[in-house]
CSV table of C-alpha atoms in Angstrom, one decimal:
chain,number,residue,atom,x,y,z
A,1,MET,CA,-68.0,45.5,-3.9
A,2,LYS,CA,-67.9,42.5,-6.2
A,3,LEU,CA,-71.1,40.6,-6.9
A,4,VAL,CA,-71.9,37.9,-9.5
A,5,VAL,CA,-74.8,37.5,-11.8
A,6,GLN,CA,-75.5,34.1,-13.1
A,7,VAL,CA,-77.2,33.9,-16.6
A,8,LYS,CA,-78.4,30.7,-18.2
A,9,LEU,CA,-77.3,30.2,-21.8
A,10,MET,CA,-79.7,28.8,-24.3
A,11,PRO,CA,-77.5,27.7,-27.2
A,12,GLU,CA,-78.6,25.8,-30.4
A,13,ALA,CA,-77.4,22.2,-30.7
A,14,GLU,CA,-74.3,23.0,-32.7
A,15,GLN,CA,-73.5,25.9,-30.3
A,16,ALA,CA,-73.9,23.6,-27.3
A,17,ALA,CA,-71.6,21.0,-28.8
A,18,ALA,CA,-69.0,23.7,-29.4
A,19,LEU,CA,-69.2,25.0,-25.9
A,20,LEU,CA,-69.0,21.5,-24.4
A,21,ALA,CA,-66.0,20.6,-26.6
A,22,THR,CA,-64.3,23.9,-25.5
A,23,LEU,CA,-64.7,23.2,-21.8
A,24,ARG,CA,-63.4,19.7,-22.2
A,25,THR,CA,-60.4,20.9,-24.2
A,26,VAL,CA,-59.4,23.7,-21.8
A,27,ASN,CA,-59.7,21.5,-18.8
A,28,GLU,CA,-57.6,18.8,-20.4
A,29,ALA,CA,-55.1,21.5,-21.0
A,30,ALA,CA,-55.4,22.7,-17.5
A,31,ASN,CA,-54.6,19.2,-16.2
A,32,ARG,CA,-51.5,19.2,-18.4
A,33,VAL,CA,-50.4,22.6,-17.0
A,34,SER,CA,-51.1,21.3,-13.5
A,35,ALA,CA,-48.8,18.3,-14.1
A,36,VAL,CA,-46.0,20.5,-15.3
A,37,ALA,CA,-46.5,22.9,-12.4
A,38,PHE,CA,-46.3,20.0,-10.0
A,39,GLU,CA,-43.1,18.6,-11.6
A,40,GLN,CA,-41.5,22.1,-11.6
A,41,GLY,CA,-42.3,22.8,-8.0
A,42,VAL,CA,-45.2,25.2,-8.9
A,43,PRO,CA,-43.2,28.1,-10.4
A,44,ARG,CA,-44.5,31.6,-10.8
A,45,GLU,CA,-47.1,32.3,-13.5
A,46,TYR,CA,-44.5,33.8,-15.9
A,47,GLU,CA,-42.2,30.8,-15.5
A,48,LEU,CA,-45.1,28.4,-15.9
A,49,ARG,CA,-46.1,30.2,-19.1
A,50,LYS,CA,-42.7,29.6,-20.6
A,51,HIS,CA,-43.1,25.8,-20.0
A,52,THR,CA,-46.6,25.4,-21.3
A,53,TYR,CA,-47.8,28.2,-23.5
A,54,ALA,CA,-46.6,26.8,-26.8
A,55,GLU,CA,-48.1,23.4,-26.0
A,56,LEU,CA,-51.5,25.0,-25.2
A,57,LYS,CA,-51.4,26.9,-28.5
A,58,SER,CA,-50.8,23.6,-30.3
A,59,ARG,CA,-53.8,22.1,-28.6
A,60,GLY,CA,-56.0,24.6,-30.4
A,61,LEU,CA,-56.4,27.2,-27.7
A,62,GLY,CA,-56.3,30.9,-28.6
A,63,ALA,CA,-53.8,33.2,-27.0
A,64,GLN,CA,-56.2,34.6,-24.3
A,65,ALA,CA,-57.7,31.2,-23.5
A,66,ALA,CA,-54.2,29.8,-23.1
A,67,GLN,CA,-53.2,32.7,-20.7
A,68,HIS,CA,-56.4,32.2,-18.7
A,69,THR,CA,-55.9,28.4,-18.4
A,70,ILE,CA,-52.4,29.0,-17.1
A,71,LYS,CA,-53.6,31.6,-14.6
A,72,LYS,CA,-56.4,29.3,-13.5
A,73,VAL,CA,-53.9,26.6,-12.7
A,74,ARG,CA,-51.6,28.9,-10.8
A,75,ASP,CA,-54.5,30.4,-8.8
A,76,ALA,CA,-55.6,26.8,-7.8
A,77,TYR,CA,-52.1,26.1,-6.4
A,78,THR,CA,-52.2,29.5,-4.6
A,79,THR,CA,-55.4,28.5,-3.0
A,80,LEU,CA,-54.1,25.1,-2.1
A,81,LYS,CA,-51.1,26.6,-0.4
A,82,ALA,CA,-53.3,29.0,1.5
A,83,ASN,CA,-55.5,26.2,2.8
A,84,ILE,CA,-52.5,24.2,3.9
A,85,LYS,CA,-51.0,27.2,5.7
A,86,ALA,CA,-54.3,27.9,7.4
A,87,GLY,CA,-54.6,24.2,8.5
A,88,ASN,CA,-57.8,23.6,6.6
A,89,LEU,CA,-56.4,20.3,5.3
A,90,GLY,CA,-55.3,19.0,8.6
A,91,ARG,CA,-52.0,18.9,10.4
A,92,PRO,CA,-48.6,17.9,8.7
A,93,GLY,CA,-48.6,14.2,8.0
A,94,SER,CA,-52.4,13.8,8.2
A,95,LYS,CA,-54.0,11.6,5.5
A,96,ARG,CA,-56.0,14.4,3.9
A,97,ARG,CA,-53.0,16.7,3.7
A,98,ARG,CA,-50.7,14.1,2.3
A,99,LYS,CA,-53.2,13.2,-0.4
A,100,ALA,CA,-53.5,17.0,-1.4
A,101,GLU,CA,-49.7,17.4,-1.5
A,102,SER,CA,-48.8,14.1,-3.2
A,103,LYS,CA,-50.3,14.7,-6.6
A,104,PRO,CA,-51.2,17.5,-9.1
A,105,ILE,CA,-54.4,19.4,-8.8
A,106,ALA,CA,-57.0,17.8,-11.2
A,107,PHE,CA,-59.7,19.7,-13.1
A,108,ARG,CA,-63.1,18.2,-13.9
A,109,PRO,CA,-64.1,18.2,-17.6
A,110,GLU,CA,-66.9,20.6,-16.9
A,111,ALA,CA,-64.9,22.9,-14.6
A,112,ALA,CA,-65.3,26.6,-15.0
A,113,GLN,CA,-63.3,28.5,-17.6
A,114,PRO,CA,-62.7,32.3,-17.3
A,115,TYR,CA,-63.4,34.6,-20.2
A,116,ASP,CA,-62.4,38.3,-20.5
A,117,ASP,CA,-63.8,40.9,-22.8
A,118,ARG,CA,-61.6,39.8,-25.7
A,119,CYS,CA,-63.1,36.3,-25.7
A,120,LEU,CA,-66.7,37.2,-24.7
A,121,SER,CA,-69.0,40.1,-25.6
A,122,TRP,CA,-72.5,40.9,-24.4
A,123,GLN,CA,-75.4,42.2,-26.4
A,124,TYR,CA,-77.8,43.3,-23.6
A,125,ASP,CA,-80.7,44.5,-25.8
A,126,ALA,CA,-80.8,41.2,-27.8
A,127,GLN,CA,-79.9,39.2,-24.7
A,128,THR,CA,-77.2,37.3,-26.6
A,129,VAL,CA,-73.5,36.8,-26.2
A,130,SER,CA,-70.6,36.2,-28.7
A,131,ILE,CA,-68.1,33.8,-27.2
A,132,TRP,CA,-64.9,32.1,-28.2
A,133,THR,CA,-64.7,28.4,-28.7
A,134,THR,CA,-62.2,25.9,-30.0
A,135,ALA,CA,-64.4,25.6,-33.2
A,136,GLY,CA,-64.2,29.4,-33.7
A,137,ARG,CA,-66.2,32.3,-32.3
A,138,ILE,CA,-69.9,31.7,-32.1
A,139,ARG,CA,-72.4,34.6,-32.1
A,140,GLY,CA,-76.0,35.1,-31.1
A,141,VAL,CA,-76.0,32.6,-28.2
A,142,ARG,CA,-79.2,33.5,-26.3
A,143,PHE,CA,-79.2,33.9,-22.5
A,144,ALA,CA,-81.8,34.4,-19.8
A,145,CYS,CA,-81.7,36.1,-16.5
A,146,SER,CA,-84.0,38.1,-14.2
A,147,ALA,CA,-84.8,41.8,-14.8
A,148,ASN,CA,-82.6,42.8,-11.8
A,149,GLY,CA,-79.8,40.7,-13.0
A,150,LEU,CA,-79.9,42.2,-16.5
A,151,LYS,CA,-79.9,45.7,-15.0
A,152,MET,CA,-76.9,44.9,-12.9
A,153,LEU,CA,-75.1,43.5,-15.9
A,154,ARG,CA,-75.8,46.7,-17.9
A,155,GLU,CA,-74.7,49.0,-15.2
A,156,HIS,CA,-72.0,47.2,-13.3
A,157,ARG,CA,-70.5,44.3,-15.2
A,158,GLN,CA,-66.7,44.4,-15.0
A,159,GLY,CA,-63.9,41.9,-15.2
A,160,GLU,CA,-64.1,38.2,-16.1
A,161,SER,CA,-67.0,35.9,-16.6
A,162,ASP,CA,-66.9,32.1,-16.0
A,163,LEU,CA,-68.4,29.6,-18.3
A,164,VAL,CA,-69.7,26.5,-16.5
A,165,GLU,CA,-71.7,23.4,-17.4
A,166,ARG,CA,-74.1,21.8,-14.9
A,167,ASP,CA,-76.1,18.7,-15.9
A,168,GLY,CA,-76.0,19.6,-19.6
A,169,VAL,CA,-77.0,23.3,-19.0
A,170,PHE,CA,-74.5,26.1,-19.6
A,171,TYR,CA,-74.2,29.2,-17.4
A,172,LEU,CA,-72.1,32.4,-17.5
A,173,ILE,CA,-71.2,33.8,-14.1
A,174,ALA,CA,-70.4,37.5,-14.6
A,175,THR,CA,-68.5,39.6,-12.1
A,176,CYS,CA,-70.1,43.0,-11.3
A,177,GLU,CA,-68.4,45.8,-9.4
A,178,VAL,CA,-71.3,47.4,-7.4
A,179,PRO,CA,-70.7,50.6,-5.5
A,180,GLU,CA,-71.3,50.4,-1.8
A,181,GLU,CA,-73.6,52.8,0.1
A,182,LYS,CA,-71.9,55.0,2.6
A,183,SER,CA,-72.5,53.6,6.0
A,184,TYR,CA,-74.2,55.7,8.7
A,185,GLU,CA,-73.5,56.0,12.3
A,186,PRO,CA,-75.6,53.3,13.9
A,187,ASP,CA,-78.2,53.9,16.6
A,188,GLY,CA,-77.4,50.7,18.5
A,189,PHE,CA,-76.9,47.2,17.1
A,190,ILE,CA,-79.0,44.2,16.3
A,191,GLY,CA,-77.4,41.1,17.5
A,192,VAL,CA,-77.9,37.9,15.4
A,193,ASP,CA,-77.5,34.5,17.0
A,194,LEU,CA,-77.1,31.7,14.4
A,195,GLY,CA,-78.1,28.2,15.2
A,196,ILE,CA,-79.6,24.9,13.9
A,197,VAL,CA,-82.9,24.7,15.8
A,198,ASN,CA,-83.4,28.4,15.1
A,199,ILE,CA,-81.6,29.5,12.0
A,200,ALA,CA,-81.3,33.1,13.2
A,201,THR,CA,-82.6,34.9,16.3
A,202,THR,CA,-82.2,38.7,16.6
A,203,SER,CA,-82.2,40.9,19.6
A,204,THR,CA,-85.2,42.7,18.2
A,205,GLY,CA,-87.4,39.7,18.4
A,206,TYR,CA,-87.2,38.1,14.9
A,207,GLN,CA,-86.7,34.4,14.9
A,208,ALA,CA,-86.3,32.2,11.9
A,209,ALA,CA,-87.2,28.7,13.0
A,210,GLY,CA,-85.2,25.9,11.4
A,211,ARG,CA,-87.9,23.2,11.9
A,212,ASP,CA,-89.1,23.2,8.2
A,213,LEU,CA,-85.7,23.4,6.8
A,214,ASN,CA,-84.4,20.6,9.0
A,215,ARG,CA,-87.2,18.4,7.9
A,216,HIS,CA,-86.5,19.3,4.2
A,217,ARG,CA,-82.8,18.4,4.7
A,218,LYS,CA,-83.6,15.1,6.5
A,219,ARG,CA,-86.2,14.1,3.8
A,220,HIS,CA,-83.7,14.7,1.1
A,221,GLY,CA,-80.9,12.9,3.0
A,222,ASP,CA,-83.1,9.9,3.6
A,223,LEU,CA,-84.1,9.8,-0.1
A,224,ARG,CA,-80.5,10.1,-1.3
A,225,ALA,CA,-79.4,7.2,1.0
A,226,LYS,CA,-82.4,5.1,-0.3
A,227,LEU,CA,-81.6,5.8,-4.0
A,228,GLN,CA,-77.8,5.2,-3.4
A,229,ARG,CA,-78.6,1.8,-1.8
A,230,LYS,CA,-80.8,0.8,-4.7
A,231,GLY,CA,-78.1,1.5,-7.3
A,232,THR,CA,-80.3,0.9,-10.3
A,233,LYS,CA,-80.1,3.1,-13.5
A,234,SER,CA,-83.5,4.6,-12.6
A,235,ALA,CA,-82.2,5.4,-9.1
A,236,LYS,CA,-79.1,7.1,-10.5
A,237,ARG,CA,-81.2,9.1,-12.9
A,238,LEU,CA,-83.4,10.3,-10.0
A,239,LEU,CA,-80.2,11.2,-8.0
A,240,LYS,CA,-78.9,13.2,-10.9
A,241,LYS,CA,-82.3,15.0,-11.3
A,242,ARG,CA,-82.4,15.9,-7.6
A,243,ASN,CA,-78.8,17.1,-7.6
A,244,ARG,CA,-78.3,20.4,-5.9
A,245,ARG,CA,-82.1,20.8,-5.2
A,246,GLU,CA,-81.4,20.8,-1.4
A,247,GLN,CA,-78.6,23.3,-1.9
A,248,ARG,CA,-80.8,25.7,-3.8
A,249,HIS,CA,-83.5,25.5,-1.2
A,250,VAL,CA,-81.1,26.3,1.6
A,251,SER,CA,-79.6,29.2,-0.3
A,252,ASN,CA,-83.0,30.7,-1.0
A,253,THR,CA,-84.0,30.3,2.7
A,254,ASN,CA,-80.7,32.1,3.7
A,255,HIS,CA,-81.4,34.9,1.2
A,256,VAL,CA,-84.9,35.5,2.7
A,257,ILE,CA,-83.6,35.6,6.2
A,258,ALA,CA,-80.7,37.9,5.4
A,259,LYS,CA,-82.9,40.2,3.5
A,260,ARG,CA,-85.3,40.6,6.4
A,261,ILE,CA,-82.5,41.2,9.0
A,262,VAL,CA,-80.9,43.9,6.9
A,263,ALA,CA,-84.2,45.6,6.1
A,264,GLU,CA,-84.9,45.7,9.9
A,265,ALA,CA,-81.5,47.2,10.6
A,266,GLU,CA,-81.9,49.8,7.8
A,267,ARG,CA,-85.4,50.7,9.0
A,268,THR,CA,-84.2,51.4,12.6
A,269,SER,CA,-80.8,52.9,11.6
A,270,ALA,CA,-79.1,50.2,13.6
A,271,GLY,CA,-75.9,48.2,12.8
A,272,ILE,CA,-75.7,44.4,12.7
A,273,ALA,CA,-73.5,42.4,15.0
A,274,LEU,CA,-72.6,38.9,13.8
A,275,GLU,CA,-70.8,36.1,15.5
A,276,ASP,CA,-67.3,35.3,14.1
A,277,LEU,CA,-67.8,31.5,13.5
A,278,GLY,CA,-64.6,30.9,11.7
A,279,GLY,CA,-63.1,27.5,12.6
A,280,ILE,CA,-66.3,26.3,14.3
A,281,ARG,CA,-65.9,22.9,12.9
A,282,GLN,CA,-62.5,22.4,14.4
A,283,ARG,CA,-63.4,23.9,17.8
A,284,VAL,CA,-66.7,22.2,18.6
A,285,ARG,CA,-66.6,18.6,20.0
A,286,LEU,CA,-69.8,16.7,19.2
A,287,ARG,CA,-71.0,13.1,18.8
A,288,LYS,CA,-71.1,11.8,15.2
A,289,PRO,CA,-74.8,12.4,14.5
A,290,GLN,CA,-74.5,16.0,15.7
A,291,ARG,CA,-71.3,16.5,13.7
A,292,VAL,CA,-73.1,15.6,10.5
A,293,THR,CA,-75.7,18.2,11.2
A,294,LEU,CA,-73.2,20.9,12.2
A,295,HIS,CA,-70.8,20.3,9.3
A,296,SER,CA,-73.6,20.4,6.7
A,297,TRP,CA,-75.1,23.7,8.0
A,298,ALA,CA,-74.5,26.8,6.0
A,299,PHE,CA,-73.5,29.2,8.8
A,300,ALA,CA,-70.9,30.9,6.7
A,301,GLN,CA,-73.3,31.3,3.8
A,302,LEU,CA,-75.9,33.1,5.9
A,303,GLY,CA,-73.3,35.3,7.5
A,304,GLU,CA,-71.9,36.3,4.0
A,305,PHE,CA,-75.4,37.0,2.7
A,306,ILE,CA,-76.2,39.3,5.7
A,307,ALA,CA,-72.8,41.0,5.3
A,308,TYR,CA,-73.0,41.8,1.6
A,309,LYS,CA,-76.6,42.8,1.7
A,310,ALA,CA,-75.7,45.1,4.5
A,311,ARG,CA,-72.9,46.7,2.6
A,312,ARG,CA,-75.1,47.3,-0.3
A,313,ALA,CA,-77.6,49.1,2.0
A,314,GLY,CA,-74.9,51.0,3.9
A,315,VAL,CA,-75.7,49.2,7.2
A,316,PRO,CA,-72.6,48.9,9.5
A,317,VAL,CA,-71.6,45.3,10.3
A,318,VAL,CA,-69.3,44.1,13.0
A,319,HIS,CA,-68.1,40.6,13.9
A,320,VAL,CA,-67.7,39.7,17.6
A,321,ASP,CA,-66.2,36.8,19.6
A,322,PRO,CA,-69.0,34.3,20.2
A,323,ALA,CA,-67.4,32.7,23.3
A,324,TYR,CA,-69.8,32.2,26.2
A,325,THR,CA,-72.6,34.3,24.6
A,326,SER,CA,-75.0,31.4,25.3
A,327,GLN,CA,-73.8,31.1,29.0
A,328,THR,CA,-73.7,34.8,29.9
A,329,CYS,CA,-76.7,36.6,31.3
A,330,CYS,CA,-77.5,39.7,29.2
A,331,GLU,CA,-78.9,41.5,32.3
A,332,CYS,CA,-76.2,41.1,34.9
A,333,GLY,CA,-73.3,39.6,32.9
A,334,HIS,CA,-73.0,36.5,35.1
A,335,VAL,CA,-71.3,33.6,33.3
A,336,ASP,CA,-72.2,30.0,34.2
A,337,LYS,CA,-72.5,26.9,32.1
A,338,LYS,CA,-75.6,25.9,34.2
A,339,ASN,CA,-77.4,29.2,33.2
A,340,ARG,CA,-78.5,27.4,30.0
A,341,VAL,CA,-80.9,24.8,31.3
A,342,ASP,CA,-81.6,23.3,27.8
A,343,GLN,CA,-81.6,24.3,24.2
A,344,ALA,CA,-84.3,26.8,24.5
A,345,LEU,CA,-84.4,27.9,28.2
A,346,PHE,CA,-82.0,30.3,30.0
A,347,ILE,CA,-82.2,31.0,33.7
A,348,CYS,CA,-79.5,33.1,35.3
A,349,ARG,CA,-78.1,31.6,38.5
A,350,ASN,CA,-77.2,35.0,39.8
A,351,CYS,CA,-80.2,37.4,39.1
A,352,GLY,CA,-82.8,34.8,38.3
A,353,VAL,CA,-83.8,36.3,34.9
A,354,VAL,CA,-85.6,33.8,32.6
A,355,ALA,CA,-85.3,34.1,28.9
A,356,HIS,CA,-85.2,32.2,25.7
A,357,ALA,CA,-81.6,31.0,25.3
A,358,ASP,CA,-81.1,32.2,21.7
A,359,ARG,CA,-82.7,35.6,22.5
A,360,ASN,CA,-80.4,36.1,25.5
A,361,ALA,CA,-77.4,35.2,23.3
A,362,SER,CA,-78.5,37.7,20.6
A,363,HIS,CA,-78.6,40.5,23.2
A,364,ASN,CA,-75.1,39.6,24.3
A,365,ILE,CA,-73.9,39.7,20.7
A,366,ALA,CA,-75.6,43.1,20.3
A,367,GLN,CA,-73.8,44.5,23.4
A,368,ARG,CA,-70.5,43.1,22.1
A,369,GLY,CA,-71.1,44.7,18.7
A,370,ALA,CA,-71.5,48.2,20.3
A,371,VAL,CA,-68.3,47.6,22.3
A,372,VAL,CA,-66.4,46.6,19.1
A,373,TRP,CA,-67.8,49.5,17.1
A,374,ASN,CA,-66.9,52.1,19.8
A,375,ALA,CA,-63.4,50.6,20.3
A,376,GLY,CA,-62.8,51.0,16.6
A,377,ARG,CA,-63.8,54.7,16.8
A,378,GLU,CA,-61.8,55.6,19.9
A,379,SER,CA,-58.6,57.5,19.3
A,380,ARG,CA,-55.4,55.6,20.4
A,381,VAL,CA,-53.4,58.9,20.5
A,382,PRO,CA,-52.7,60.1,24.0
A,383,ALA,CA,-54.4,63.4,24.9
A,384,THR,CA,-52.1,66.5,24.7
A,385,PRO,CA,-51.4,67.8,28.2
């Protein structure tokens, strides 16, 4: 299982200038490669290398840096093609899709640049790195990370690391290949219903209310709008200072929720059943104010956090169809839109059971999880007569 560890670089002034110049140079080169790829109809990586490698070397890039720049561009076009094929950029002829297809992919000056072990080496005991730059290799660049992060780097770092710059601070994002625990045979499943009013509700009784987080997001949204309207230098400085603060808060909240759900499943030897919410933005029809809330909510992130933490702990995870889970009675199975009286109340029109709507949905998800798990374990080979 691939995980990443983010470390903060603490370079000296000259080292920081070299790192910044390197990022700008390689991304300028990437834009040039992207233009060539667009003109040539996005050839394969080998063909693209024949058209651009010599030019990149003349720009001062080393052999490995040039190879990584070309691969970065080719991977970006592969991702674009996959998004177009999946319909993530709209239908053929839509404005968003035409815009994506009508010009080369552009790379920001501070966009990430991959490094392999030939361009980057780690000194874990000294907590320093030696890294290639366009001004030559610089050594003794200090980095900082948590104790757990350093342990993971020592034991599991493998593959490339990405150098990025955010608001004048440099980070290395290192890939680690962490072995997964062998999953056990689950004794039932914990259903997890994801939502906005309640971030996560489980069939075992845990409920993560979204009231505080919603207030936090609204407060930050209102403040951003106020500062943007003001438009002064001071307002822009404050906007930059607060950049990504809300995102970090949401990520931390999702980590805490995911950790608790996985710990509960591990303690009770249960599996976890999650809703398959892929394409929810395209399926759901809401008014504009509700759309803003839905589209800015990190459903996918929380689901990914639960899934990867579960794999590390050996907890089985299944994804189920979320259709009608909020309208189905978990006791008798009766499906009726009127069963859900409001956001919080569920009253079955058939058997009369009264329950919290999200709790009822989580029980339905748990039941579907057991069905999916058993279906995957059943043999499809006809019995021998």
